[in-house]
PDB file of C-alpha atoms in Angstrom:
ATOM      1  CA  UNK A   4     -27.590 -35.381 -12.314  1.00 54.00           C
ATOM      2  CA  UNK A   5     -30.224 -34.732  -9.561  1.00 55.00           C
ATOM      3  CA  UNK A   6     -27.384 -33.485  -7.582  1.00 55.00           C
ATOM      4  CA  UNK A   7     -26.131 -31.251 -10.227  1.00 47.00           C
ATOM      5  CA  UNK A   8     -30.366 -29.964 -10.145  1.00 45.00           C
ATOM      6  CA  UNK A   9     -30.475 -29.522  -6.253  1.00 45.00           C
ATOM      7  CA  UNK A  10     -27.188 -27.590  -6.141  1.00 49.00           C
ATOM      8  CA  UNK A  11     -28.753 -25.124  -9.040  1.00 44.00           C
ATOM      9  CA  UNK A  12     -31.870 -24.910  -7.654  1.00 48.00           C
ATOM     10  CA  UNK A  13     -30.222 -23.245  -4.347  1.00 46.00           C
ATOM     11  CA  UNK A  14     -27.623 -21.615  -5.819  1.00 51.00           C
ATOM     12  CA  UNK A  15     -30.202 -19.702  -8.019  1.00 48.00           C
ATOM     13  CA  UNK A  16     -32.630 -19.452  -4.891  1.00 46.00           C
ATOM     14  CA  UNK A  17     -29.765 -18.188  -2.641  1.00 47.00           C
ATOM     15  CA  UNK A  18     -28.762 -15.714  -5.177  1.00 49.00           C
ATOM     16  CA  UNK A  19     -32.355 -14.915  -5.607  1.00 50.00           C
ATOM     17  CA  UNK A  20     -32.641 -14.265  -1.910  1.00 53.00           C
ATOM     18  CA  UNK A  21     -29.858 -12.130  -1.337  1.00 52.00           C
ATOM     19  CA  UNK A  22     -30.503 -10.207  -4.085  1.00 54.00           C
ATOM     20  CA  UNK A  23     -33.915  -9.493  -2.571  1.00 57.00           C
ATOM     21  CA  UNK A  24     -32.228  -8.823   0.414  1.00 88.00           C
ATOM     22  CA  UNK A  25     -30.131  -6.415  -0.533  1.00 93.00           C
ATOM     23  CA  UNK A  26     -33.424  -4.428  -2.158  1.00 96.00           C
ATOM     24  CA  UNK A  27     -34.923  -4.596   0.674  1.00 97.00           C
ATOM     25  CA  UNK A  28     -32.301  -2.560   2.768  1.00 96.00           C
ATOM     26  CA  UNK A  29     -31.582  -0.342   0.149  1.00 97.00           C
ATOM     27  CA  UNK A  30     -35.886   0.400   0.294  1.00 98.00           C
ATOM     28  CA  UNK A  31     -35.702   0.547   4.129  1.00 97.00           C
ATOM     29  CA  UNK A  32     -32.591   3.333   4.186  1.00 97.00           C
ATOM     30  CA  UNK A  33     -34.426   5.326   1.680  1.00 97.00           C
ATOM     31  CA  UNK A  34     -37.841   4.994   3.703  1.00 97.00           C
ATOM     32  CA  UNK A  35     -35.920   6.288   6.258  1.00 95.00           C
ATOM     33  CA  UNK A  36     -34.295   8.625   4.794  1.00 95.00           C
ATOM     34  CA  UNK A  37     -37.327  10.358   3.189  1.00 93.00           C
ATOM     35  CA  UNK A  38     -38.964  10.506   7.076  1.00 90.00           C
ATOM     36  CA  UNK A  39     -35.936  12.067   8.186  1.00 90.00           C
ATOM     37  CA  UNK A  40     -36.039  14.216   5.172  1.00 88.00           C
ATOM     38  CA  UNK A  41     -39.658  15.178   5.650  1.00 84.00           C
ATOM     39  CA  UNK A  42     -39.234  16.171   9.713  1.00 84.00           C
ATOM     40  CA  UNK A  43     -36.232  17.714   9.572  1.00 83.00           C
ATOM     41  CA  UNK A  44     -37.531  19.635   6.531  1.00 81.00           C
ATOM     42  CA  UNK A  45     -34.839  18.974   4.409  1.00 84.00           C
ATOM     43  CA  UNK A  46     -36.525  19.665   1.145  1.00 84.00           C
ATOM     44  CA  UNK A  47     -33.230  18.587  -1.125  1.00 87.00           C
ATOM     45  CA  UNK A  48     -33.067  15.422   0.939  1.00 89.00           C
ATOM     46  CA  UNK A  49     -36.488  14.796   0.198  1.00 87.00           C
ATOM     47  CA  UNK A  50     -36.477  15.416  -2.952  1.00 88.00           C
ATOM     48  CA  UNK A  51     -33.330  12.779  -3.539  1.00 92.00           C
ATOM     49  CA  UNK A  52     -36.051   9.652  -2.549  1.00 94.00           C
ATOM     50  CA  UNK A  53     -39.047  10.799  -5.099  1.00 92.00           C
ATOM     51  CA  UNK A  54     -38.887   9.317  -8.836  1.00 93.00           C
ATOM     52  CA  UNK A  55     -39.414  12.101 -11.047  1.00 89.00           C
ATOM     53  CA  UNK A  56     -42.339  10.740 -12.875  1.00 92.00           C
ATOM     54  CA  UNK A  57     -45.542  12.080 -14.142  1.00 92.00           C
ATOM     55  CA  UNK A  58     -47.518   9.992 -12.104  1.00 94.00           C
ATOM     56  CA  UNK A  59     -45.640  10.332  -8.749  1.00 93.00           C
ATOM     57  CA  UNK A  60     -48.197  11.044  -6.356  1.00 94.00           C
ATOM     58  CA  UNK A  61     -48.666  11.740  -2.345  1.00 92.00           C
ATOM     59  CA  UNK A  62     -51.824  11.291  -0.299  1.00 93.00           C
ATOM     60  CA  UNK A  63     -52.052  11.949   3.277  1.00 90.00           C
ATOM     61  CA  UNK A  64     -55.100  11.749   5.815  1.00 91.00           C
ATOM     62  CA  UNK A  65     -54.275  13.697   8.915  1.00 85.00           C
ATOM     63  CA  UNK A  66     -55.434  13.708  12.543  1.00 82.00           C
ATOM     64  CA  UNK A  67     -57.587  16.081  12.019  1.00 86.00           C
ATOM     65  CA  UNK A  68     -59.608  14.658   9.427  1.00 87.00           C
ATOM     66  CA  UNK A  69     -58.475  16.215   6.736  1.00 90.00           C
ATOM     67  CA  UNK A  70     -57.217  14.720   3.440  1.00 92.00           C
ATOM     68  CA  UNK A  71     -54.125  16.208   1.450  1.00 87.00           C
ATOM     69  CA  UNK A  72     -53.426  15.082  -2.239  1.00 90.00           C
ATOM     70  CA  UNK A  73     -50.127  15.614  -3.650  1.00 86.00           C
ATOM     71  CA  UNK A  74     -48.823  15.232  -7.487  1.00 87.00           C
ATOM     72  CA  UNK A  75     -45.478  14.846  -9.240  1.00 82.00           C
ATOM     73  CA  UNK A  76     -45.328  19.047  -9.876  1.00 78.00           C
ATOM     74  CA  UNK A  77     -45.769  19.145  -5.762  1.00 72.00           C
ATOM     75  CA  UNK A  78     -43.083  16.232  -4.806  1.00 70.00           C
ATOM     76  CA  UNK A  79     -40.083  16.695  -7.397  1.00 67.00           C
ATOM     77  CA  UNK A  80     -39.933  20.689  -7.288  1.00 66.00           C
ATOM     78  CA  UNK A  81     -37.836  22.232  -5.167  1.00 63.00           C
ATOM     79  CA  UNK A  82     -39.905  24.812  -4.571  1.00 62.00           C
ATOM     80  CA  UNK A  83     -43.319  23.600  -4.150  1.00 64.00           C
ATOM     81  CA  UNK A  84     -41.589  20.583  -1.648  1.00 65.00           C
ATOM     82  CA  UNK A  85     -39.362  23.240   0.563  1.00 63.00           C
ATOM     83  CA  UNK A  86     -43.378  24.340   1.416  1.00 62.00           C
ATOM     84  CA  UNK A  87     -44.691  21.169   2.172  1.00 62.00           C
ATOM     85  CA  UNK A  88     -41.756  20.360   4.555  1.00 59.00           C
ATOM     86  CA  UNK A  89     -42.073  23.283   6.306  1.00 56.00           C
ATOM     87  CA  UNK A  90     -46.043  22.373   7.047  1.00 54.00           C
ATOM     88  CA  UNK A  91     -44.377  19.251   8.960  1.00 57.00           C
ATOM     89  CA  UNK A  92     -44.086  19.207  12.800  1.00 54.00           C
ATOM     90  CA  UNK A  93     -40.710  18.979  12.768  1.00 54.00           C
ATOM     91  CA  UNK A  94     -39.294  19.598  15.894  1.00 58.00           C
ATOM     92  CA  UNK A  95     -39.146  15.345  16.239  1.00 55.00           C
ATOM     93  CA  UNK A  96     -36.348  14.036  18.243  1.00 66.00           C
ATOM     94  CA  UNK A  97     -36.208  10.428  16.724  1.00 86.00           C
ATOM     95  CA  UNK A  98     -39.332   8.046  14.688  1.00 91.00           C
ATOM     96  CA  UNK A  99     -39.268   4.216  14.016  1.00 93.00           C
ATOM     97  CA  UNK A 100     -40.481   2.241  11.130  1.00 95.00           C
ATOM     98  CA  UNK A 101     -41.671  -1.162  11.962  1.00 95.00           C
ATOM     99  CA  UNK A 102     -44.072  -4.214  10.742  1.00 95.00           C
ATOM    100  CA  UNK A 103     -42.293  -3.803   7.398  1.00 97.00           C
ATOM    101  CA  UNK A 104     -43.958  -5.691   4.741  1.00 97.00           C
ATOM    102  CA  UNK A 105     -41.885  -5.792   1.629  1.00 97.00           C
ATOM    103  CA  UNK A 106     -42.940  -6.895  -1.878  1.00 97.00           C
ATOM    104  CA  UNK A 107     -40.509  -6.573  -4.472  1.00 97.00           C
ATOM    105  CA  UNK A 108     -41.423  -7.475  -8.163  1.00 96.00           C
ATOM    106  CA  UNK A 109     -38.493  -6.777 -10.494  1.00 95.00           C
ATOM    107  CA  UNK A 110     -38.409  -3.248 -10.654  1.00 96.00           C
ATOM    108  CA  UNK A 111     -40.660  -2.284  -8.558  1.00 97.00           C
ATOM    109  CA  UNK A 112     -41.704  -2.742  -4.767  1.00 98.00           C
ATOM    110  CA  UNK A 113     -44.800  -2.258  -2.832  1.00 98.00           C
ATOM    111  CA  UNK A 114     -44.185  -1.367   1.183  1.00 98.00           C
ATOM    112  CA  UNK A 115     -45.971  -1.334   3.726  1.00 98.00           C
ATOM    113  CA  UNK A 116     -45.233   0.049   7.700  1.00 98.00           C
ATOM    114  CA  UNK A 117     -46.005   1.628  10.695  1.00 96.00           C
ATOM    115  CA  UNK A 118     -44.354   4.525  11.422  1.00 95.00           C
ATOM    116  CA  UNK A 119     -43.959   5.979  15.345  1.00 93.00           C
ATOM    117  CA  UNK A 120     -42.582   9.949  15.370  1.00 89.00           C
ATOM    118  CA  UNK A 121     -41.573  10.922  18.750  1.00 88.00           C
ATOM    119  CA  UNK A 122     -41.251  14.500  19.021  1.00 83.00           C
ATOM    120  CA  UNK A 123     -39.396  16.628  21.778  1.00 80.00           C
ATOM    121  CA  UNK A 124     -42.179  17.380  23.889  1.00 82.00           C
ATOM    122  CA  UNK A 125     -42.845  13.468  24.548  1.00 84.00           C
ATOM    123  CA  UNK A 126     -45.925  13.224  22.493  1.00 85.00           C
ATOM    124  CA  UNK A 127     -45.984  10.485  19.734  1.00 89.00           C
ATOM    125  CA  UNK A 128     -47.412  10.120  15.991  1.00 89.00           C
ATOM    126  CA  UNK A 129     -48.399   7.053  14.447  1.00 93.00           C
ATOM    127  CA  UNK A 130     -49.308   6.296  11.005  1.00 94.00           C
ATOM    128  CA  UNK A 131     -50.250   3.475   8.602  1.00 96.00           C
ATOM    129  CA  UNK A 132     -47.991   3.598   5.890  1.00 97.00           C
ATOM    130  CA  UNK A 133     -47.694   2.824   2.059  1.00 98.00           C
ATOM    131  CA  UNK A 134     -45.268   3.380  -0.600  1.00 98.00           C
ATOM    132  CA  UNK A 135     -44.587   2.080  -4.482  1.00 98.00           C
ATOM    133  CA  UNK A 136     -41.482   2.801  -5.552  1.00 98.00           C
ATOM    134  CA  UNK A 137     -39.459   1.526  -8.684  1.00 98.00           C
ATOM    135  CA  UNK A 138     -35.787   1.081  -9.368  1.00 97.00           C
ATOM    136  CA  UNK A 139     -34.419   3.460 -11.833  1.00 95.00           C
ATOM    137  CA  UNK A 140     -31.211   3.548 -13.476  1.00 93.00           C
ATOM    138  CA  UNK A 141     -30.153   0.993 -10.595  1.00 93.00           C
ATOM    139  CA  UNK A 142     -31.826   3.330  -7.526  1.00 96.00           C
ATOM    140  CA  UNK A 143     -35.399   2.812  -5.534  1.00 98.00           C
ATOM    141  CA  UNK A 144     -37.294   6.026  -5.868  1.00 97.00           C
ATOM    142  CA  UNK A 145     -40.381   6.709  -4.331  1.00 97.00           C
ATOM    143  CA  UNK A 146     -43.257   6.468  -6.860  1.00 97.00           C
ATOM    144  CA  UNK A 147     -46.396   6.779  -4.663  1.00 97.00           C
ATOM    145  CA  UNK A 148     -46.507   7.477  -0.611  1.00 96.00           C
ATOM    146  CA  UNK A 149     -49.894   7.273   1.598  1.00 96.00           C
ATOM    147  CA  UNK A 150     -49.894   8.171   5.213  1.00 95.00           C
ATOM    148  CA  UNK A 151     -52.998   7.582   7.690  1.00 95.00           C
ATOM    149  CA  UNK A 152     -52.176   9.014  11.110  1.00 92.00           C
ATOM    150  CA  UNK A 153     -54.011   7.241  13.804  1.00 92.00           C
ATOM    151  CA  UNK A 154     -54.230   7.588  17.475  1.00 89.00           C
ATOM    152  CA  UNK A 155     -53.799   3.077  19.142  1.00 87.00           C
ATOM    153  CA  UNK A 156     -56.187   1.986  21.576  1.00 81.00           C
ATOM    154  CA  UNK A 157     -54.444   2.719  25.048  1.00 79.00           C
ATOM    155  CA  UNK A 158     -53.448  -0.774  25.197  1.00 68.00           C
ATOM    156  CA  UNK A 159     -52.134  -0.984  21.655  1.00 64.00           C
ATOM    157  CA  UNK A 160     -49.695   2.218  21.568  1.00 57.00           C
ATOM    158  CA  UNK A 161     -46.254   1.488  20.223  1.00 52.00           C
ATOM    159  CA  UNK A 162     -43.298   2.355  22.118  1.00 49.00           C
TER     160      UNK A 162
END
């Protein structure tokens, strides 16, 4: 009987696991895929990764300072998102996501990252970031995105 425990227990753990597993790529590709949305400005692409709920929302502190709020009317229409892609820098030649931290609570995921743009000149962006998302009608979709660009301490920059 134990045995017939112990071999349910890790069945249902190693089910468990891969199952989280599997969420967790399927968060990571659309990460990416809304940061290569976003600098190539790709405003359909980015549009695909945003949940169209009323309480999506966007909030972005910039270099310079300033602070940039976004809503669900800004991030799911095509119109008002083909302008804020083409406020992006674009012009990047490749960007990493790393220090993933992934929380995943049934439908719904908290993530956390840093993100490195590298852009054609040679100069690099980095940023603190932070999304919510939920899974809806069997797809992640981006509920909630925060980005803090920073400039590292000269010994801390990132690749």
């Amino acid at each position: 009987m134990k045995t017939l425990v112990l071999f349910l227990f890790c069945g249902a753990w190693l089910t468990q696991a891969s199952a989280q597993s599997a969420d967790e790529s399927s968060i990571k590709a659309l990460l990416e895929k809304q940061t290569k949305a976003g600098l190539t400005r790709d405003a359909a692409g980015m549009i695909q990764t945003w949940a169209n709920v009323p309480y999506a929302s966007r909030l972005v502190s910039l270099p310079t300072g300033k602070v940039v709020f976004y809503t669900n009317e800004d991030l799911t229409q095509p119109q008002q998102i083909s302008q804020m892609v083409s406020r992006s820098p674009g012009e990047a030649s490749e960007f990493t996501h790393t220090d993933y931290q992934v929380r995943i609570n049934g439908a719904s995921a908290f993530v956390t990252f840093i993100s490195t743009v590298s852009k054609a000149d040679g100069q690099k962006q980095y940023a603190h970031e932070v999304r919510y998302l939920e899974k809806l009608q069997q797809a992640w979709k981006v509920v909630h995105a925060s980005q803090v660009f920073y400039t590292p301490a000269p010994d801390q920059a990132r690749r």
